[in-house]
Coordinates of C-alpha atoms and ligand atoms in Angstrom, one line a residue:
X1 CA 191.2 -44.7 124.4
X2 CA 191.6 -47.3 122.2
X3 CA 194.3 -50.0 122.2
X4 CA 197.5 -48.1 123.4
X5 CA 199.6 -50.4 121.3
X6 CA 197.5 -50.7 118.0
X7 CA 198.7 -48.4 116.0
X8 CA 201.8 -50.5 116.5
X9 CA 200.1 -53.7 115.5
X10 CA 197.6 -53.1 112.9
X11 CA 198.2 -51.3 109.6
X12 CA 195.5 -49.6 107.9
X13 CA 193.1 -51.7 106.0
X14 CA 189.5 -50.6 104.0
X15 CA 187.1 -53.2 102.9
X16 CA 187.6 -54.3 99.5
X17 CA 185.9 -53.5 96.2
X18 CA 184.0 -55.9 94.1
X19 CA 185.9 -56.3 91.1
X20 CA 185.6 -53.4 88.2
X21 CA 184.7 -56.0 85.3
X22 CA 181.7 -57.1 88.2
X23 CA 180.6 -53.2 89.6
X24 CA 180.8 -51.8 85.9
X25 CA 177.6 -54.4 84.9
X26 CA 175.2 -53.0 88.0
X27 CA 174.7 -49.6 90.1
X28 CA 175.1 -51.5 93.5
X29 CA 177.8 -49.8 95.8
X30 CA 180.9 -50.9 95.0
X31 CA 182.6 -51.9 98.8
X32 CA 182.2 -55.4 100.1
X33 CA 181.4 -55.6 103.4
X34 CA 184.2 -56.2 105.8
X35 CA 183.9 -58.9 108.9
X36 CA 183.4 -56.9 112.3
X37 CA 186.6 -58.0 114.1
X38 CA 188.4 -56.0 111.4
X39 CA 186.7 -53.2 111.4
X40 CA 187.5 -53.2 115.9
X41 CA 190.9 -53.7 114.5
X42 CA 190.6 -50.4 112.8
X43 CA 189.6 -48.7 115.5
X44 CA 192.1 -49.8 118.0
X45 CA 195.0 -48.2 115.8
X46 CA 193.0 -44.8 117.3
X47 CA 195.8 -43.5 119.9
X48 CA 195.9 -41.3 122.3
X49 CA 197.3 -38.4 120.2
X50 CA 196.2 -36.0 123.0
X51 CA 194.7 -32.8 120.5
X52 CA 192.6 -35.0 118.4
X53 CA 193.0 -32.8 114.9
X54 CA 190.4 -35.1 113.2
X55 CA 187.7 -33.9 115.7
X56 CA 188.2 -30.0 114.6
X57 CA 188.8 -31.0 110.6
X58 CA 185.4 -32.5 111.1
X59 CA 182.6 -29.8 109.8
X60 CA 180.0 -31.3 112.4
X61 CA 182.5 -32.0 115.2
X62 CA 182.6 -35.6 115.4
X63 CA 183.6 -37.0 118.5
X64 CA 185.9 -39.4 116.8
X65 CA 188.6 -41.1 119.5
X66 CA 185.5 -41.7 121.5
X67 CA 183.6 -43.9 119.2
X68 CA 186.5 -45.2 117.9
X69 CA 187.3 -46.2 121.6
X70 CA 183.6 -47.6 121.9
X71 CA 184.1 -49.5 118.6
X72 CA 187.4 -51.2 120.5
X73 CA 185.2 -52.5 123.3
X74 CA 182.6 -53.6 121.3
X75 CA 179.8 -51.6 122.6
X76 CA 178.3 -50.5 119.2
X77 CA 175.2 -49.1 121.1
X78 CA 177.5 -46.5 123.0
X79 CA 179.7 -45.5 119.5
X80 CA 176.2 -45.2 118.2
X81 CA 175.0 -42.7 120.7
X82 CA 178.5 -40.4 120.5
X83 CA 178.3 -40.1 116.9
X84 CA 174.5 -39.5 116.5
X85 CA 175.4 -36.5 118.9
X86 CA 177.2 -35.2 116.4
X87 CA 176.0 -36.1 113.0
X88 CA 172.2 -37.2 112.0
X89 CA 173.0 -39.0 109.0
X90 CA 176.6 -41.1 109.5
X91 CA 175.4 -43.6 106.6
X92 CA 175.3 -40.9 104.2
X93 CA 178.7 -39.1 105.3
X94 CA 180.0 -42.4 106.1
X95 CA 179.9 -43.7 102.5
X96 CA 180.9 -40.2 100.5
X97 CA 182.3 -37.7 102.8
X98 CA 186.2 -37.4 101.5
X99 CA 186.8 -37.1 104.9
X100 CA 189.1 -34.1 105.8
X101 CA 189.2 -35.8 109.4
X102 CA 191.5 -38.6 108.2
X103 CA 193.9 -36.0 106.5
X104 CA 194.2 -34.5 110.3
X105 CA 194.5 -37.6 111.7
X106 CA 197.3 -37.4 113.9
X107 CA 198.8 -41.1 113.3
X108 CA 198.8 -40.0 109.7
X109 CA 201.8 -37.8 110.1
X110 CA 204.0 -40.9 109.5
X111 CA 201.8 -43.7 109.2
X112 CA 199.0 -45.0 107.5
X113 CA 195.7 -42.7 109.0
X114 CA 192.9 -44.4 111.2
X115 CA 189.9 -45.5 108.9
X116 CA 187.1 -43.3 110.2
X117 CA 185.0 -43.0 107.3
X118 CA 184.8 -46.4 107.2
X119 CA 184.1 -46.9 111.6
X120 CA 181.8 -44.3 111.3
X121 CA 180.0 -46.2 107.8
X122 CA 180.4 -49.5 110.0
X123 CA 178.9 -47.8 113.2
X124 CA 175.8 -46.6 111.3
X125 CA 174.9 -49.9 109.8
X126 CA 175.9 -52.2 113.0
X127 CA 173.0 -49.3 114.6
X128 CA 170.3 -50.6 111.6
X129 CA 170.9 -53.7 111.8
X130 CA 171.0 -53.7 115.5
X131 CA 168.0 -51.9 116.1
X132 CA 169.4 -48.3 117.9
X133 CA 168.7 -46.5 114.9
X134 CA 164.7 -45.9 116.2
X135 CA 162.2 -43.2 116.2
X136 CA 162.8 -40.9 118.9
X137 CA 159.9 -38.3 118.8
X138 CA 160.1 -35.1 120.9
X139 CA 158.2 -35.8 124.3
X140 CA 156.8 -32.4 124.0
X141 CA 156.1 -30.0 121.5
X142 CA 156.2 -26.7 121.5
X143 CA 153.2 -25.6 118.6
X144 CA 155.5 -23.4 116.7
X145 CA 155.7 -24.5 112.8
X146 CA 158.7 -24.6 110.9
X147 CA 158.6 -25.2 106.9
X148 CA 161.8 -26.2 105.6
X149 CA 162.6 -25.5 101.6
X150 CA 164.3 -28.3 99.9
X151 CA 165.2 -32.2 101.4
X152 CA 168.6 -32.2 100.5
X153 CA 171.3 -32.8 103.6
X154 CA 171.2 -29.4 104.7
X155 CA 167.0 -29.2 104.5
X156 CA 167.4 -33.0 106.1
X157 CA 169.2 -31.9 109.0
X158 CA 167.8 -28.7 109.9
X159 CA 164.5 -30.4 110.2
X160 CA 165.7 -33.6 112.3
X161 CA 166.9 -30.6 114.8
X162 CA 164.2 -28.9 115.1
X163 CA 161.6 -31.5 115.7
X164 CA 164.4 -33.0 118.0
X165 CA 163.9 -29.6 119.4
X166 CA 160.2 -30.3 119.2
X167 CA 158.5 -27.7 116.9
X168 CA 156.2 -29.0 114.3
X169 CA 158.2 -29.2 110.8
X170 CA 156.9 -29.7 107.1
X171 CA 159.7 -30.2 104.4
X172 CA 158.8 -28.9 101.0
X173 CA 160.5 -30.6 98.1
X174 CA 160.0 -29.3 94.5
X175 CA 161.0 -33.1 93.2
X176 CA 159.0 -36.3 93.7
X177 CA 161.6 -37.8 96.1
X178 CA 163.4 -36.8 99.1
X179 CA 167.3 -36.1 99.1
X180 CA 168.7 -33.6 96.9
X181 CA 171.9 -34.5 95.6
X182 CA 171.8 -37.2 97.9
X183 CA 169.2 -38.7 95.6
X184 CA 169.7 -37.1 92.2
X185 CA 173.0 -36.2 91.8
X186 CA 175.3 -38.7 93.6
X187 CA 174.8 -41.9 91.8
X188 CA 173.7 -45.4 93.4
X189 CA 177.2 -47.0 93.0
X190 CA 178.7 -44.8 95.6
X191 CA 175.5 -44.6 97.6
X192 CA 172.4 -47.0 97.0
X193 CA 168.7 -44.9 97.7
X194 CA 166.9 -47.4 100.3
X195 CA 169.9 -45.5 102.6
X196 CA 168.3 -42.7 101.9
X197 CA 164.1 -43.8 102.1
X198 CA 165.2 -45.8 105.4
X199 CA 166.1 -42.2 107.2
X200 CA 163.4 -40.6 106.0
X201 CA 161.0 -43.6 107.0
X202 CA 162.7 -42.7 111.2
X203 CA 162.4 -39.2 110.7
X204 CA 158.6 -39.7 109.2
X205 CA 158.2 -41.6 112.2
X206 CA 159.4 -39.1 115.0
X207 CA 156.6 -36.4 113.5
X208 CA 158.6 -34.9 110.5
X209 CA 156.0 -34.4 107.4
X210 CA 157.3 -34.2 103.6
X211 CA 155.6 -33.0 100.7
X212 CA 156.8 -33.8 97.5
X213 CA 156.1 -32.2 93.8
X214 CA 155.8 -28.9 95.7
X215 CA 157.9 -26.0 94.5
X216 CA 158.1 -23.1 96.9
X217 CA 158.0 -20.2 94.7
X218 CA 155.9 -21.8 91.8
X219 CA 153.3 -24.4 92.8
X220 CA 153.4 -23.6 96.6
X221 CA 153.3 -20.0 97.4
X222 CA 156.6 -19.1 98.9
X223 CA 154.4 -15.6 100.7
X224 CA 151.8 -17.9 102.5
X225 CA 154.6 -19.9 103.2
X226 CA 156.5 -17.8 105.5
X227 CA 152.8 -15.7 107.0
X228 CA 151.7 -19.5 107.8
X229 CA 155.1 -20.6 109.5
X230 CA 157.0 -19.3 112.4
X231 CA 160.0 -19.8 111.0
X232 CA 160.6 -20.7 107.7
X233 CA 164.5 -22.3 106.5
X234 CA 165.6 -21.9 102.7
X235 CA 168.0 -25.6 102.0
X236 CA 167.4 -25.2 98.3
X237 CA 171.1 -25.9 97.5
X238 CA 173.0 -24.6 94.3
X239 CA 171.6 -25.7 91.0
X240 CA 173.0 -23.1 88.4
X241 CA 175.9 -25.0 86.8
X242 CA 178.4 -22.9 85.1
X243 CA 178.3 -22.9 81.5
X244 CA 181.1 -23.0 78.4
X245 CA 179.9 -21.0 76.4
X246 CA 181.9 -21.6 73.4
X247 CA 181.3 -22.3 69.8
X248 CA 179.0 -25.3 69.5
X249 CA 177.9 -25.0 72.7
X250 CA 174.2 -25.5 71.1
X251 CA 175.2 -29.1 69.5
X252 CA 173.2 -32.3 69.8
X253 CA 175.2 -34.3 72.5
X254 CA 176.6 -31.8 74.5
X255 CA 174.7 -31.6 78.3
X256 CA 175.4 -30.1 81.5
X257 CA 176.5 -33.0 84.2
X258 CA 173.9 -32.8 86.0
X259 CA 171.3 -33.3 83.4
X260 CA 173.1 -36.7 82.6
X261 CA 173.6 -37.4 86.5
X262 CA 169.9 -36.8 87.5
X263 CA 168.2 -38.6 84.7
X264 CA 170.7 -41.2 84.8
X265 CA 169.5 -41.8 88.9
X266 CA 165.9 -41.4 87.7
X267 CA 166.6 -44.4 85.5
X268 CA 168.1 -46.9 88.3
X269 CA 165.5 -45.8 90.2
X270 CA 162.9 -47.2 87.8
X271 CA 161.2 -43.9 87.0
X272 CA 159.2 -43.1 83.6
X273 CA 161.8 -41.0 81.3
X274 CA 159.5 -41.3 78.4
X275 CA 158.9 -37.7 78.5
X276 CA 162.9 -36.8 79.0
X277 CA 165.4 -36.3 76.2
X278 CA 167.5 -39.7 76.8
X279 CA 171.0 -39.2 77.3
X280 CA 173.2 -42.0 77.7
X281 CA 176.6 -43.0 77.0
X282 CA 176.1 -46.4 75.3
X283 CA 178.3 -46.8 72.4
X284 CA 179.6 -43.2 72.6
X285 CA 183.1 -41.7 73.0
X286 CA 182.6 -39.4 76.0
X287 CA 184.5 -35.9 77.2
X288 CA 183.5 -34.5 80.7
X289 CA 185.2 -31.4 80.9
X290 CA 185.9 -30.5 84.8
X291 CA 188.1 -33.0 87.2
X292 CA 186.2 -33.0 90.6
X293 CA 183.5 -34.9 92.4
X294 CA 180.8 -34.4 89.8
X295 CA 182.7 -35.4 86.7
X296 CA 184.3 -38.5 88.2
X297 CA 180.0 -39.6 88.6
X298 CA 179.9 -38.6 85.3
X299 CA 183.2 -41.1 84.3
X300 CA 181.4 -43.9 86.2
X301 CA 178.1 -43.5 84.8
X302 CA 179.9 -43.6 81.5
X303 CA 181.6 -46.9 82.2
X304 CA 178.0 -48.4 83.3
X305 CA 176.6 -47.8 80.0
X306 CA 178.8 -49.2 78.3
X307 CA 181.0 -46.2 76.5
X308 CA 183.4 -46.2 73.6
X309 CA 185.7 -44.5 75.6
X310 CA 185.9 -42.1 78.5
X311 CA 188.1 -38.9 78.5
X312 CA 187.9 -36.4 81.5
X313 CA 189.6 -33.1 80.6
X314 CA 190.7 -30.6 83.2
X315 CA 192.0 -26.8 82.8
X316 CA 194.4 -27.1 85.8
X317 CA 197.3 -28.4 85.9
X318 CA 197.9 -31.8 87.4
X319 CA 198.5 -31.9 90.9
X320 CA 201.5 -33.9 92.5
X321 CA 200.9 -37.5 94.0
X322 CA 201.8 -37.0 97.7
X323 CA 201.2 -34.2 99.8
X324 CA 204.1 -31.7 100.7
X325 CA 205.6 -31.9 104.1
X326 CA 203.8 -28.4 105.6
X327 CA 200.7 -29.9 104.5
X328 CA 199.0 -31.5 107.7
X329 CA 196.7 -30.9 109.4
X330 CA 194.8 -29.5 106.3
X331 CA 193.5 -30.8 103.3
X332 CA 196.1 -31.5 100.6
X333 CA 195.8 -30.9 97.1
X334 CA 197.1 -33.8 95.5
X335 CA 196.2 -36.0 92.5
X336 CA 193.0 -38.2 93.6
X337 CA 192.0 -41.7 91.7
X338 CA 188.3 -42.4 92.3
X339 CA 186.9 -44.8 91.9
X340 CA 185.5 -44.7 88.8
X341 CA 188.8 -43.3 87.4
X342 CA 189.6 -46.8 88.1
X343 CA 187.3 -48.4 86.0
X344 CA 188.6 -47.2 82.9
X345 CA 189.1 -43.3 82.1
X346 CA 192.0 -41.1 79.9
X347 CA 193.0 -38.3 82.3
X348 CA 194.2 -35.0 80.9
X349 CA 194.9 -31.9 82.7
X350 CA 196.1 -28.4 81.5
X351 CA 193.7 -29.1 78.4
X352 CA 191.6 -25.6 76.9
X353 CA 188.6 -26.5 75.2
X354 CA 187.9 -24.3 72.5
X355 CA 185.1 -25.5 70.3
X356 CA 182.3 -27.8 70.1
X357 CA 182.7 -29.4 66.3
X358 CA 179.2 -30.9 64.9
X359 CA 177.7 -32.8 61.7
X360 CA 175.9 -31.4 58.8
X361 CA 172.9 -33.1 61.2
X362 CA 173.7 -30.7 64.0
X363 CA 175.2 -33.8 65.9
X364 CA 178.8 -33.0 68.3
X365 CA 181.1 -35.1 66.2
X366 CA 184.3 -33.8 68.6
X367 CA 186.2 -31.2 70.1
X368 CA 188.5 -28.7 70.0
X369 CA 191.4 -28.2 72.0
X370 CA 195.0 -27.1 72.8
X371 CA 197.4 -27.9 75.7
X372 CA 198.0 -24.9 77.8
X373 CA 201.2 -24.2 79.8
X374 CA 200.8 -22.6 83.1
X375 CA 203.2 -20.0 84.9
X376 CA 202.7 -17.0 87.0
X377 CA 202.5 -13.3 85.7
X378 CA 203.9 -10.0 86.6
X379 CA 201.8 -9.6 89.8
X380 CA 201.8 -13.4 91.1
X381 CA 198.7 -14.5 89.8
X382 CA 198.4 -18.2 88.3
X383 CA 198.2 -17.2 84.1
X384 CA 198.1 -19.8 81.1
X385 CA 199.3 -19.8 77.4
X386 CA 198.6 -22.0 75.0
X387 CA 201.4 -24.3 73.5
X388 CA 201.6 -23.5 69.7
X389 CA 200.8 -26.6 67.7
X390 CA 199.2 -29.0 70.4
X391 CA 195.7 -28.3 68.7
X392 CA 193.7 -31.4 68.0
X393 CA 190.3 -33.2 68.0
X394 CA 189.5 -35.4 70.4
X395 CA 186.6 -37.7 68.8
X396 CA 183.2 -37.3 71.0
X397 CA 179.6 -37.9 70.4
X398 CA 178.6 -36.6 74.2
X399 CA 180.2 -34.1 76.3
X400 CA 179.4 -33.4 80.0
X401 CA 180.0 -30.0 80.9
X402 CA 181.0 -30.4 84.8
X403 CA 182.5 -27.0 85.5
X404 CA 181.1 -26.4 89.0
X405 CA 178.0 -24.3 90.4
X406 CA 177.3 -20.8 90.1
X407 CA 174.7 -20.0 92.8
X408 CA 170.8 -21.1 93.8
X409 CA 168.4 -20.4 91.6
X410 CA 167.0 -17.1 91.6
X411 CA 163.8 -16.9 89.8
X412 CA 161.0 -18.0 92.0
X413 CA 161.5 -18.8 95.5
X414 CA 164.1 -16.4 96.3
X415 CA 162.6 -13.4 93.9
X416 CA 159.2 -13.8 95.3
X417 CA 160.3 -13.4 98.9
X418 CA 162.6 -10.6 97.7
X419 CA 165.8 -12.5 99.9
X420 CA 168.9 -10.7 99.8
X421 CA 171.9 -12.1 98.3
X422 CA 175.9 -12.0 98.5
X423 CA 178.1 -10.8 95.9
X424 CA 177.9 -14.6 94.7
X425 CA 174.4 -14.5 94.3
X426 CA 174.4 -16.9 97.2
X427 CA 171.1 -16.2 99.7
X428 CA 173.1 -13.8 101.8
X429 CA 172.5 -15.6 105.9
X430 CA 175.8 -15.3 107.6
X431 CA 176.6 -17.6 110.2
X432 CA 177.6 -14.7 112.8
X433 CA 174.5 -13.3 112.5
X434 CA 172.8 -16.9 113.2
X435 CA 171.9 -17.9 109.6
X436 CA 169.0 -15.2 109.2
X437 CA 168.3 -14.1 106.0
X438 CA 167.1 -10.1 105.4
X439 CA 163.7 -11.4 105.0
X440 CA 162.3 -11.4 109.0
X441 CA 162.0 -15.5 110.1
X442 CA 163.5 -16.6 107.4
X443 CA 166.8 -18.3 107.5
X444 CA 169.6 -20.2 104.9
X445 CA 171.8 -23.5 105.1
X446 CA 173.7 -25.4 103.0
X447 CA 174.6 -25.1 99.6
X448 CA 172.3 -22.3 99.2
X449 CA 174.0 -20.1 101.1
X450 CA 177.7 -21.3 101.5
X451 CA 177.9 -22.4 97.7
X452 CA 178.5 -25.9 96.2
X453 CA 180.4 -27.4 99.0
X454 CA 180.3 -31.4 100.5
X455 CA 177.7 -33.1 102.3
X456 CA 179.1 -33.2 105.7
X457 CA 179.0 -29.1 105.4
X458 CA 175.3 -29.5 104.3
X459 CA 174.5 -31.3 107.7
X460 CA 176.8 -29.2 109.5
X461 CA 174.9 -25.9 108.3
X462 CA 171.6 -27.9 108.6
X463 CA 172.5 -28.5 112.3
X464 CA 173.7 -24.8 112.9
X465 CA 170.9 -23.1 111.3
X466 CA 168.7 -25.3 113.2
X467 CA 170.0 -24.0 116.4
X468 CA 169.7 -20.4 115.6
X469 CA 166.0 -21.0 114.5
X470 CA 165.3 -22.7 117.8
X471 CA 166.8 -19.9 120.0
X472 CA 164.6 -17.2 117.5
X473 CA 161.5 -19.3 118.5
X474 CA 162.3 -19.6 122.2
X475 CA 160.8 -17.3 124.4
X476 CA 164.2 -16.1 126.1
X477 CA 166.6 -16.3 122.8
X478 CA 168.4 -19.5 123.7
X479 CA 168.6 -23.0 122.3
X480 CA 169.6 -26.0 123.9
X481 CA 170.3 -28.0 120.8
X482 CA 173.8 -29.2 120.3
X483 CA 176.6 -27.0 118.2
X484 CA 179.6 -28.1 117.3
X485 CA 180.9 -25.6 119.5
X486 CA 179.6 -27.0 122.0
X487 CA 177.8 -24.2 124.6
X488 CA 174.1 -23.1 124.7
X489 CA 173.7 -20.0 122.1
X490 CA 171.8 -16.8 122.9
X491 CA 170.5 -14.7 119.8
X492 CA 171.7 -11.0 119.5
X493 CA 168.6 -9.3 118.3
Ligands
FAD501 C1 177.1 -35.0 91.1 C2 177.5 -34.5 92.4 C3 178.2 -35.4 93.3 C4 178.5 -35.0 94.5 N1 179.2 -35.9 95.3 C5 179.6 -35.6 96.6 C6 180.2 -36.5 97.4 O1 180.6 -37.6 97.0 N2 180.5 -36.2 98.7 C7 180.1 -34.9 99.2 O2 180.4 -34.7 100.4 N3 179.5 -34.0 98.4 C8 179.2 -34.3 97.1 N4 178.5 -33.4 96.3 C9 178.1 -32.1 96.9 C10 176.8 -32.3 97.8 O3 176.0 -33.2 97.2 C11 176.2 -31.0 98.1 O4 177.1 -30.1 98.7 C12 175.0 -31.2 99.1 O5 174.1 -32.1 98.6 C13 174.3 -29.8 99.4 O6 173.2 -30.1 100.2 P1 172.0 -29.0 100.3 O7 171.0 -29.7 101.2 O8 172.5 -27.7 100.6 O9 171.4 -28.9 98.8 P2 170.9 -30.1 97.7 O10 171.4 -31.4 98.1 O11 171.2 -29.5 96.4 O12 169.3 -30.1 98.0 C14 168.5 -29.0 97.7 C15 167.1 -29.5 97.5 O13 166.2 -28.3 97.5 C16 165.2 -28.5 96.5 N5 164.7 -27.2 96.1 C17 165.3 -26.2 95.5 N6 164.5 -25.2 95.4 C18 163.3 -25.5 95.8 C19 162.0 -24.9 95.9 N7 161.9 -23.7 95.5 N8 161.0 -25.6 96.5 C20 161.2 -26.9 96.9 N9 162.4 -27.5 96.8 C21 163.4 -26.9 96.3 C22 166.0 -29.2 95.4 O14 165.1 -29.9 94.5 C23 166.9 -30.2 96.2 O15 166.2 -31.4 96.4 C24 178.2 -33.8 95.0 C25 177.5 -32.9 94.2 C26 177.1 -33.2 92.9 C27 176.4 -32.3 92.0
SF4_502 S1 181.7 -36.7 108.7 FE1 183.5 -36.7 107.2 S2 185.0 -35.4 108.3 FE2 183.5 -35.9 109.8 S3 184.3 -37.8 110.9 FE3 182.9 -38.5 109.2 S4 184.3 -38.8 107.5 FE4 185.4 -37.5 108.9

């Protein structure tokens, strides 16, 4: 364990933020880095709690009081070799999971929780920069082929496994770079893209190939795909965003988030847009409608362009600041300040949206909307009604509609293999029946299957699905990659 006394000693301390009237002029991360004998500091306030809740809030099972303890003595190579057990890509999950580990952290029943997002971030980098983060190619392969569909975390991890596992694996991605939502949805301020290119450099280098520009199911056919393959894994993620489909809805100015998100990342990262509808915030007042992860990127993408003003509205009502006393181990839901929230946003919750208003050019001029008061009716269930004479107009020239996902696409890839689906419309692959999908050797991870969820669940499935395919390929049914569960699985056919 870590220091026995520095919980006692140390308070809890994150690296600091570069200034908001700085950040908001650039798309560089926001943290500053924080001097190594801090960051050991951190670690040592990592006690021994005995049943370390942080390690089964984790989705991939990270070992945590054992890096932390490594971190204490300084041995950065061994912390580096726990956590890569667990987790293929700690820089990414270190720098935007919201860490559900730290709520079950067991100090943080009465104190301050250990940083582990932040030791596990710190652990990641000290491994880059101290060269342990190397190729490590299979020593033998096996000549089975895997493609993998889609290079988001999910795709990303399932194909680190199974070369670890050493199968030969291609990874098909319908965009012209590697990442997903890593790349194209989360925005560079809260992760910059050489993180990104610098995995996918190790992983090129330990035998994993990528194609880019190739779209299972249009320009890649996804039949030939699965006779020429093994095994083939669907990581396509959830792209359908859900619509408001309200009066207006077809006004100049008025976008899905992601539209705004993924051309906005296409612009940092120095691509040609000449062919893209621009749209961009400059000298606009701005509404995103929907209060989670994807509209706060859409509030400090906002502020970087240089709005009039930012407004996020929310249907819910707004949650309280601290988390009630039954709450722990599990995640709470309490009012969260990104942030971009900090760098300059109106928050409103229990707000209805009920029109899109436009010009005589066609052009969204505002909204419309009424407060909403919300209550229970006769059966229980969470009901609204709108307070009589709190209609207005909230002045806005673009609106981001960042409602949440529906499901993967269906047209293409998943019609042309003819995959079977849940009553979601998510690619139907349960877990206990080891991630296959009804089409034979084909399997599902990630968002695809599970639904918009959080990166450290895309590795997580990545890694599991992974498992499952290697057992299907093995001649007796087993796999001897690592589970979270630990134990060796054995596929009941
Ligand atoms: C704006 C935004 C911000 C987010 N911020 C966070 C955050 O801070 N922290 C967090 O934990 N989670 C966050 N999330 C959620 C997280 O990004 C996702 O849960 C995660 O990326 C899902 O991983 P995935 O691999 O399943 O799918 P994705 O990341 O969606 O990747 C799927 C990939 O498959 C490709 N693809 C699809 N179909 C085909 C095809 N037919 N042929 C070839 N390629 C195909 C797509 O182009 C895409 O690259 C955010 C989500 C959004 C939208
Ligand atoms: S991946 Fe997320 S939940 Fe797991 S240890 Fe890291 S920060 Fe915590």
């Amino acid at each position: 364990m870590a220091d026995p006394k520095g919980f006692l000693n140390e308070t809890r301390e994150l690296p600091g933020k570069r200034p908001v009237e700085v950040r908001v002029n650039d798309w560089k991360e926001l943290y500053e880095p924080m001097a190594e004998e801090k960051t050991i500091k951190q670690a040592s306030r990592c006690m021994d709690c005995g049943v370390p809740f942080c390690h089964s809030e984790c989705p991939l099972g990270n070992i945590i009081p054992e890096f932390n303890d490594a971190v204490y003595q300084q041995d950065w190579q061994v912390a580096w070799e726990i956590l890569s057990e667990t987790n293929n890509f700690p820089e990414f999950t270190g720098r935007i999971c919201p860490a559900p580990c730290e709520a079950a952290c067991v100090l943080g029943i009465n104190q301050p929780a250990v940083t582990i997002e932040h030791i596990e971030k710190s652990i990641a980098e000290e491994a880059f920069a101290r060269g342990y983060a190397r190729p490590n190619p299979p020593s033998n392969r096996t000549g089975k082929k895997v493609a993998v569909v889609g290079s988001g975390p999910a795709g990303l991890a399932a194909a680190a496994q199974l070369n670890k596992a050493g199968h030969n694996v291609t990874v098909y991605e319908r965009n012209t770079r590697i990442g997903g939502l890593l790349r194209y949805g989360i925005p560079d301020f809260k992760m910059e893209k050489h993180i990104i290119d610098r995995r996918v450099e190790l992983m090129e280098a330990e035998g994993i190939s990528f194609e880019v520009n190739a779209d299972v199911g249009g320009n890649v056919d996804a039949k030939q795909l699965v006779r020429n393959n093994d095994a083939v894994v669907l990581a396509g993620g959830s792209t359908i965003p859900r619509d408001l489909k309200l009066p207006g809805r077809e006004l100049d100015g008025v976008h899905f988030a992601m539209e705004f998100l993924d051309q906005n990342n296409k612009r940092v990262a120095g691509d040609d847009l000449t062919s893209f509808k621009q749209i961009h915030a400059e000298g606009r007042d701005v509404v995103v409608i929907g209060g989670g992860d994807t509209g706060a990127d859409c509030v400090g993408t906002s502020n970087r362009h240089g709005a009039k003003s930012v407004t996020q509205i929310e249907l819910m009502w707004k949650p309280g600041a601290v988390a009630g006393p039954d709450t722990w181990p599990n995640w709470p839901m309490i009012l969260r300040t990104s942030t971009s929230h900090e760098e300059g946003c109106e928050r409103e919750w229990a707000v209805l949206t009920e029109k899109f208003l436009g010009d005589e050019e066609g052009k969204l001029r505002a909204i419309q909307t009424v407060n909403i008061r919300w209550g229970k009716d006769a059966s229980g269930r969470n009901t609204f009604v709108k307070i009589e004479g709190s209609e207005r107009e909230i002045p806005c020239q673009l609106l981001l509609i960042a409602a949440g996902f529906l499901h993967p696409q269906q047209e293409g890839l998943l019609d042309k293999l003819s995959v079977g689906l849940d009553a979601r419309g998510n690619v139907a692959a349960n877990p206990e029946h080891n991630y296959q999908t009804s089409v034979p050797k084909v399997f599902a991870a990630g968002d695809m299957r599970r639904g918009q969820s959080l990166v450290v669940w895309a590795i997580s499935e990545g890694r599991e699905c992974a498992r499952s395919v290697d057992a299907f390929l093995s001649e007796d049914g087993t796999s001897l990659l690592e589970s979270k569960d630990g134990g060796q699985l054995a596929l009941q056919v």
